[in-house]
């Protein structure tokens, strides 16, 4: 599109130049045709000089304006190319950052799953281990919570719900620290790694959903 405009303008400019330089040759033709003396062409020469110089100046001005326009178009194209390159570099940088994050993230998830497989409870049947234990853990924790609520009610105490849950958990975790502390540390480390990343919030949530899918 721009090339066509440049070609059209060049043709117009060339026509102007040709028209300007034809004028002196008219004087030569008149001298030859009518046998005029050179001195008689003086007034004609003054006329040509008075008209040609402004026309040349005008054509030069047009050429300068067009040159500036072409330079502006080239700078605009260069700016667009530079912006496109910067956008591509930003996208590549983002992809590399996400790839680096995911490599570490999924390694942490795999390690967490290995920890889950090895969880045991000395008070549970020997053939019950790993994820299968969590249903038992939940039942035990629920029973501890119910007992703690009854105990608090009998004593006439008024405690917030979170305090009751913490007291029930303290009773549940006794004797199970070794089996579960490593599990909770691993889970916490993964969530902290997601939270400290440079990802957008919606991207972080998608990885949190992956962690939630690992839970029993």
mmCIF file of C-alpha atoms in Angstrom:
data_model
loop_
_atom_site.group_PDB
_atom_site.id
_atom_site.type_symbol
_atom_site.label_atom_id
_atom_site.label_comp_id
_atom_site.label_asym_id
_atom_site.label_seq_id
_atom_site.Cartn_x
_atom_site.Cartn_y
_atom_site.Cartn_z
ATOM 1 C CA UNK A 1 0.000 0.000 0.000
ATOM 2 C CA UNK A 2 2.735 2.452 1.009
ATOM 3 C CA UNK A 3 4.879 1.403 -1.953
ATOM 4 C CA UNK A 4 2.013 2.225 -4.337
ATOM 5 C CA UNK A 5 1.609 5.656 -2.740
ATOM 6 C CA UNK A 6 5.344 6.328 -3.108
ATOM 7 C CA UNK A 7 5.262 5.296 -6.763
ATOM 8 C CA UNK A 8 2.234 7.525 -7.491
ATOM 9 C CA UNK A 9 3.876 10.500 -5.822
ATOM 10 C CA UNK A 10 7.132 9.918 -7.736
ATOM 11 C CA UNK A 11 5.201 9.939 -11.017
ATOM 12 C CA UNK A 12 3.452 13.183 -10.124
ATOM 13 C CA UNK A 13 6.743 14.790 -9.078
ATOM 14 C CA UNK A 14 8.421 13.666 -12.274
ATOM 15 C CA UNK A 15 5.593 15.164 -14.366
ATOM 16 C CA UNK A 16 6.032 18.506 -12.599
ATOM 17 C CA UNK A 17 9.764 18.460 -13.264
ATOM 18 C CA UNK A 18 9.234 17.601 -16.902
ATOM 19 C CA UNK A 19 6.670 20.394 -17.249
ATOM 20 C CA UNK A 20 9.021 22.952 -15.691
ATOM 21 C CA UNK A 21 11.962 22.086 -17.940
ATOM 22 C CA UNK A 22 9.780 22.147 -21.052
ATOM 23 C CA UNK A 23 9.173 25.896 -20.619
ATOM 24 C CA UNK A 24 12.745 26.990 -21.571
ATOM 25 C CA UNK A 25 12.601 24.787 -24.649
ATOM 26 C CA UNK A 26 9.516 26.667 -25.759
ATOM 27 C CA UNK A 27 11.681 29.795 -25.955
ATOM 28 C CA UNK A 28 14.240 27.943 -28.046
ATOM 29 C CA UNK A 29 11.482 26.710 -30.335
ATOM 30 C CA UNK A 30 10.093 30.232 -30.741
ATOM 31 C CA UNK A 31 13.555 31.540 -31.580
ATOM 32 C CA UNK A 32 13.997 28.872 -34.223
ATOM 33 C CA UNK A 33 10.493 29.111 -35.641
ATOM 34 C CA UNK A 34 10.150 32.881 -35.903
ATOM 35 C CA UNK A 35 13.799 33.830 -36.217
ATOM 36 C CA UNK A 36 13.742 35.987 -33.135
ATOM 37 C CA UNK A 37 16.928 37.513 -31.849
ATOM 38 C CA UNK A 38 18.282 36.458 -28.526
ATOM 39 C CA UNK A 39 17.757 39.937 -27.115
ATOM 40 C CA UNK A 40 14.080 39.751 -27.937
ATOM 41 C CA UNK A 41 13.767 36.751 -25.744
ATOM 42 C CA UNK A 42 14.916 38.721 -22.689
ATOM 43 C CA UNK A 43 11.431 39.499 -21.472
ATOM 44 C CA UNK A 44 10.447 35.898 -22.094
ATOM 45 C CA UNK A 45 13.484 34.783 -20.091
ATOM 46 C CA UNK A 46 12.483 37.066 -17.243
ATOM 47 C CA UNK A 47 9.035 35.539 -17.304
ATOM 48 C CA UNK A 48 10.452 32.014 -17.301
ATOM 49 C CA UNK A 49 12.787 32.860 -14.439
ATOM 50 C CA UNK A 50 9.954 34.404 -12.456
ATOM 51 C CA UNK A 51 7.706 31.375 -12.900
ATOM 52 C CA UNK A 52 10.183 28.494 -12.971
ATOM 53 C CA UNK A 53 12.011 29.320 -9.750
ATOM 54 C CA UNK A 54 8.832 29.370 -7.606
ATOM 55 C CA UNK A 55 7.677 26.181 -9.289
ATOM 56 C CA UNK A 56 11.028 24.510 -8.589
ATOM 57 C CA UNK A 57 10.843 25.731 -5.017
ATOM 58 C CA UNK A 58 7.312 24.346 -4.704
ATOM 59 C CA UNK A 59 8.353 20.986 -6.157
ATOM 60 C CA UNK A 60 11.345 20.881 -3.807
ATOM 61 C CA UNK A 61 9.013 21.627 -0.910
ATOM 62 C CA UNK A 62 6.722 18.778 -1.972
ATOM 63 C CA UNK A 63 9.699 16.432 -2.208
ATOM 64 C CA UNK A 64 10.861 17.397 1.280
ATOM 65 C CA UNK A 65 7.353 16.946 2.728
ATOM 66 C CA UNK A 66 7.049 13.550 1.073
ATOM 67 C CA UNK A 67 10.480 12.521 2.292
ATOM 68 C CA UNK A 68 9.497 13.431 5.832
ATOM 69 C CA UNK A 69 6.262 11.476 5.398
ATOM 70 C CA UNK A 70 8.165 8.416 4.159
ATOM 71 C CA UNK A 71 10.577 8.648 7.091
ATOM 72 C CA UNK A 72 7.638 8.919 9.499
ATOM 73 C CA UNK A 73 6.006 5.854 7.932
ATOM 74 C CA UNK A 74 9.266 3.913 8.194
ATOM 75 C CA UNK A 75 9.688 4.934 11.840
ATOM 76 C CA UNK A 76 6.090 3.885 12.523
ATOM 77 C CA UNK A 77 6.699 0.487 10.915
ATOM 78 C CA UNK A 78 9.936 0.076 12.861
ATOM 79 C CA UNK A 79 8.094 0.977 16.065
ATOM 80 C CA UNK A 80 5.408 -1.625 15.318
ATOM 81 C CA UNK A 81 8.051 -4.252 14.535
ATOM 82 C CA UNK A 82 9.871 -3.415 17.762
ATOM 83 C CA UNK A 83 6.635 -3.619 19.775
ATOM 84 C CA UNK A 84 5.814 -6.962 18.141
ATOM 85 C CA UNK A 85 9.281 -8.267 18.996
ATOM 86 C CA UNK A 86 8.921 -7.078 22.597
ATOM 87 C CA UNK A 87 5.515 -8.750 22.878
ATOM 88 C CA UNK A 88 6.924 -11.991 21.495
ATOM 89 C CA UNK A 89 9.842 -11.832 23.930
ATOM 90 C CA UNK A 90 7.424 -11.198 26.804
ATOM 91 C CA UNK A 91 5.316 -14.193 25.761
ATOM 92 C CA UNK A 92 8.386 -16.410 25.483
ATOM 93 C CA UNK A 93 9.618 -15.218 28.865
ATOM 94 C CA UNK A 94 6.209 -15.963 30.397
ATOM 95 C CA UNK A 95 6.145 -19.449 28.849
ATOM 96 C CA UNK A 96 9.629 -20.211 30.136
ATOM 97 C CA UNK A 97 8.670 -18.935 33.600
ATOM 98 C CA UNK A 98 5.542 -21.111 33.642
ATOM 99 C CA UNK A 99 7.501 -24.141 32.432
ATOM 100 C CA UNK A 100 10.072 -23.629 35.190
ATOM 101 C CA UNK A 101 7.291 -23.247 37.759
ATOM 102 C CA UNK A 102 5.450 -26.347 36.564
ATOM 103 C CA UNK A 103 8.575 -28.518 36.619
ATOM 104 C CA UNK A 104 9.108 -27.722 40.307
ATOM 105 C CA UNK A 105 5.393 -27.818 41.105
ATOM 106 C CA UNK A 106 4.752 -31.286 39.683
ATOM 107 C CA UNK A 107 7.922 -32.634 41.275
ATOM 108 C CA UNK A 108 6.587 -31.392 44.620
ATOM 109 C CA UNK A 109 3.192 -32.993 43.894
ATOM 110 C CA UNK A 110 4.852 -36.317 43.058
ATOM 111 C CA UNK A 111 6.875 -36.162 46.271
ATOM 112 C CA UNK A 112 3.703 -35.381 48.219
ATOM 113 C CA UNK A 113 1.939 -38.403 46.708
ATOM 114 C CA UNK A 114 4.874 -40.595 47.714
ATOM 115 C CA UNK A 115 4.550 -39.288 51.268
ATOM 116 C CA UNK A 116 0.821 -40.115 51.240
ATOM 117 C CA UNK A 117 1.505 -43.692 50.083
ATOM 118 C CA UNK A 118 3.824 -44.277 53.038
ATOM 119 C CA UNK A 119 1.502 -42.943 55.769
ATOM 120 C CA UNK A 120 0.699 -45.551 58.418
ATOM 121 C CA UNK A 121 -1.034 -45.594 61.801
ATOM 122 C CA UNK A 122 0.193 -48.053 64.439
ATOM 123 C CA UNK A 123 -3.300 -48.150 65.951
ATOM 124 C CA UNK A 124 -4.964 -48.996 62.626
ATOM 125 C CA UNK A 125 -5.063 -52.399 60.900
ATOM 126 C CA UNK A 126 -1.763 -53.225 59.185
ATOM 127 C CA UNK A 127 -3.393 -53.556 55.783
ATOM 128 C CA UNK A 128 -4.743 -50.008 56.050
ATOM 129 C CA UNK A 129 -2.269 -47.351 54.887
ATOM 130 C CA UNK A 130 -1.847 -44.411 52.542
ATOM 131 C CA UNK A 131 -4.991 -42.649 51.280
ATOM 132 C CA UNK A 132 -7.194 -45.358 52.784
ATOM 133 C CA UNK A 133 -6.242 -44.116 56.251
ATOM 134 C CA UNK A 134 -7.781 -40.677 55.749
ATOM 135 C CA UNK A 135 -11.341 -41.954 56.027
ATOM 136 C CA UNK A 136 -10.362 -43.463 59.393
ATOM 137 C CA UNK A 137 -8.573 -40.253 60.431
ATOM 138 C CA UNK A 138 -11.673 -38.232 59.589
ATOM 139 C CA UNK A 139 -13.922 -40.513 61.643
ATOM 140 C CA UNK A 140 -11.543 -40.319 64.615
ATOM 141 C CA UNK A 141 -11.285 -36.515 64.361
ATOM 142 C CA UNK A 142 -15.073 -36.199 64.079
ATOM 143 C CA UNK A 143 -15.500 -38.352 67.186
ATOM 144 C CA UNK A 144 -12.915 -36.271 69.054
ATOM 145 C CA UNK A 145 -14.771 -33.087 68.060
ATOM 146 C CA UNK A 146 -18.120 -34.438 69.229
ATOM 147 C CA UNK A 147 -16.631 -35.539 72.553
ATOM 148 C CA UNK A 148 -14.944 -32.163 73.024
ATOM 149 C CA UNK A 149 -18.220 -30.287 72.326
ATOM 150 C CA UNK A 150 -20.018 -32.434 74.912
ATOM 151 C CA UNK A 151 -17.252 -31.889 77.446
ATOM 152 C CA UNK A 152 -17.344 -28.103 76.951
ATOM 153 C CA UNK A 153 -21.149 -28.103 77.220
ATOM 154 C CA UNK A 154 -21.056 -30.096 80.486
ATOM 155 C CA UNK A 155 -18.606 -27.639 81.971
ATOM 156 C CA UNK A 156 -20.812 -24.713 80.955
ATOM 157 C CA UNK A 157 -18.021 -23.079 78.938
ATOM 158 C CA UNK A 158 -18.588 -20.782 75.974
ATOM 159 C CA UNK A 159 -15.880 -21.165 73.350
ATOM 160 C CA UNK A 160 -15.649 -20.175 69.721
ATOM 161 C CA UNK A 161 -16.067 -22.947 67.163
ATOM 162 C CA UNK A 162 -12.442 -22.698 66.017
ATOM 163 C CA UNK A 163 -11.267 -23.283 69.584
ATOM 164 C CA UNK A 164 -13.353 -26.458 69.803
ATOM 165 C CA UNK A 165 -11.882 -27.686 66.521
ATOM 166 C CA UNK A 166 -8.316 -26.989 67.699
ATOM 167 C CA UNK A 167 -8.861 -28.825 70.980
ATOM 168 C CA UNK A 168 -10.322 -31.803 69.108
ATOM 169 C CA UNK A 169 -7.369 -31.798 66.706
ATOM 170 C CA UNK A 170 -4.892 -31.702 69.599
ATOM 171 C CA UNK A 171 -6.497 -34.871 70.991
ATOM 172 C CA UNK A 172 -6.517 -36.502 67.552
ATOM 173 C CA UNK A 173 -2.891 -35.743 66.620
ATOM 174 C CA UNK A 174 -1.384 -37.181 69.815
ATOM 175 C CA UNK A 175 0.629 -40.230 68.848
ATOM 176 C CA UNK A 176 0.238 -39.480 65.139
ATOM 177 C CA UNK A 177 2.713 -36.594 64.787
ATOM 178 C CA UNK A 178 5.340 -38.674 63.023
ATOM 179 C CA UNK A 179 2.842 -40.011 60.484
ATOM 180 C CA UNK A 180 1.113 -36.709 59.674
ATOM 181 C CA UNK A 181 3.547 -33.836 60.293
ATOM 182 C CA UNK A 182 5.547 -34.683 57.191
ATOM 183 C CA UNK A 183 2.292 -34.796 55.200
ATOM 184 C CA UNK A 184 1.151 -31.355 56.379
ATOM 185 C CA UNK A 185 4.599 -29.781 55.868
ATOM 186 C CA UNK A 186 4.652 -31.071 52.306
ATOM 187 C CA UNK A 187 1.156 -29.758 51.597
ATOM 188 C CA UNK A 188 1.979 -26.383 53.143
ATOM 189 C CA UNK A 189 5.201 -26.106 51.103
ATOM 190 C CA UNK A 190 3.336 -26.659 47.836
ATOM 191 C CA UNK A 191 0.676 -24.048 48.648
ATOM 192 C CA UNK A 192 3.330 -21.576 49.757
ATOM 193 C CA UNK A 193 5.269 -22.172 46.531
ATOM 194 C CA UNK A 194 2.115 -21.378 44.507
ATOM 195 C CA UNK A 195 1.342 -18.283 46.558
ATOM 196 C CA UNK A 196 4.897 -16.882 46.238
ATOM 197 C CA UNK A 197 5.032 -17.383 42.470
ATOM 198 C CA UNK A 198 4.684 -14.551 39.935
ATOM 199 C CA UNK A 199 1.540 -16.073 38.445
ATOM 200 C CA UNK A 200 -1.772 -14.288 38.134
ATOM 201 C CA UNK A 201 -4.381 -15.072 40.780
ATOM 202 C CA UNK A 202 -6.564 -17.055 38.372
ATOM 203 C CA UNK A 203 -3.498 -19.093 37.348
ATOM 204 C CA UNK A 204 -2.639 -19.748 40.990
ATOM 205 C CA UNK A 205 -6.166 -20.990 41.617
ATOM 206 C CA UNK A 206 -5.878 -23.500 38.772
ATOM 207 C CA UNK A 207 -2.811 -25.052 40.448
ATOM 208 C CA UNK A 208 -4.544 -25.018 43.829
ATOM 209 C CA UNK A 209 -7.346 -27.018 42.190
ATOM 210 C CA UNK A 210 -4.751 -29.607 41.164
ATOM 211 C CA UNK A 211 -3.685 -29.889 44.813
ATOM 212 C CA UNK A 212 -7.305 -30.187 45.957
ATOM 213 C CA UNK A 213 -7.736 -33.059 43.509
ATOM 214 C CA UNK A 214 -4.927 -34.917 45.317
ATOM 215 C CA UNK A 215 -6.758 -34.779 48.642
ATOM 216 C CA UNK A 216 -8.875 -37.654 49.870
#
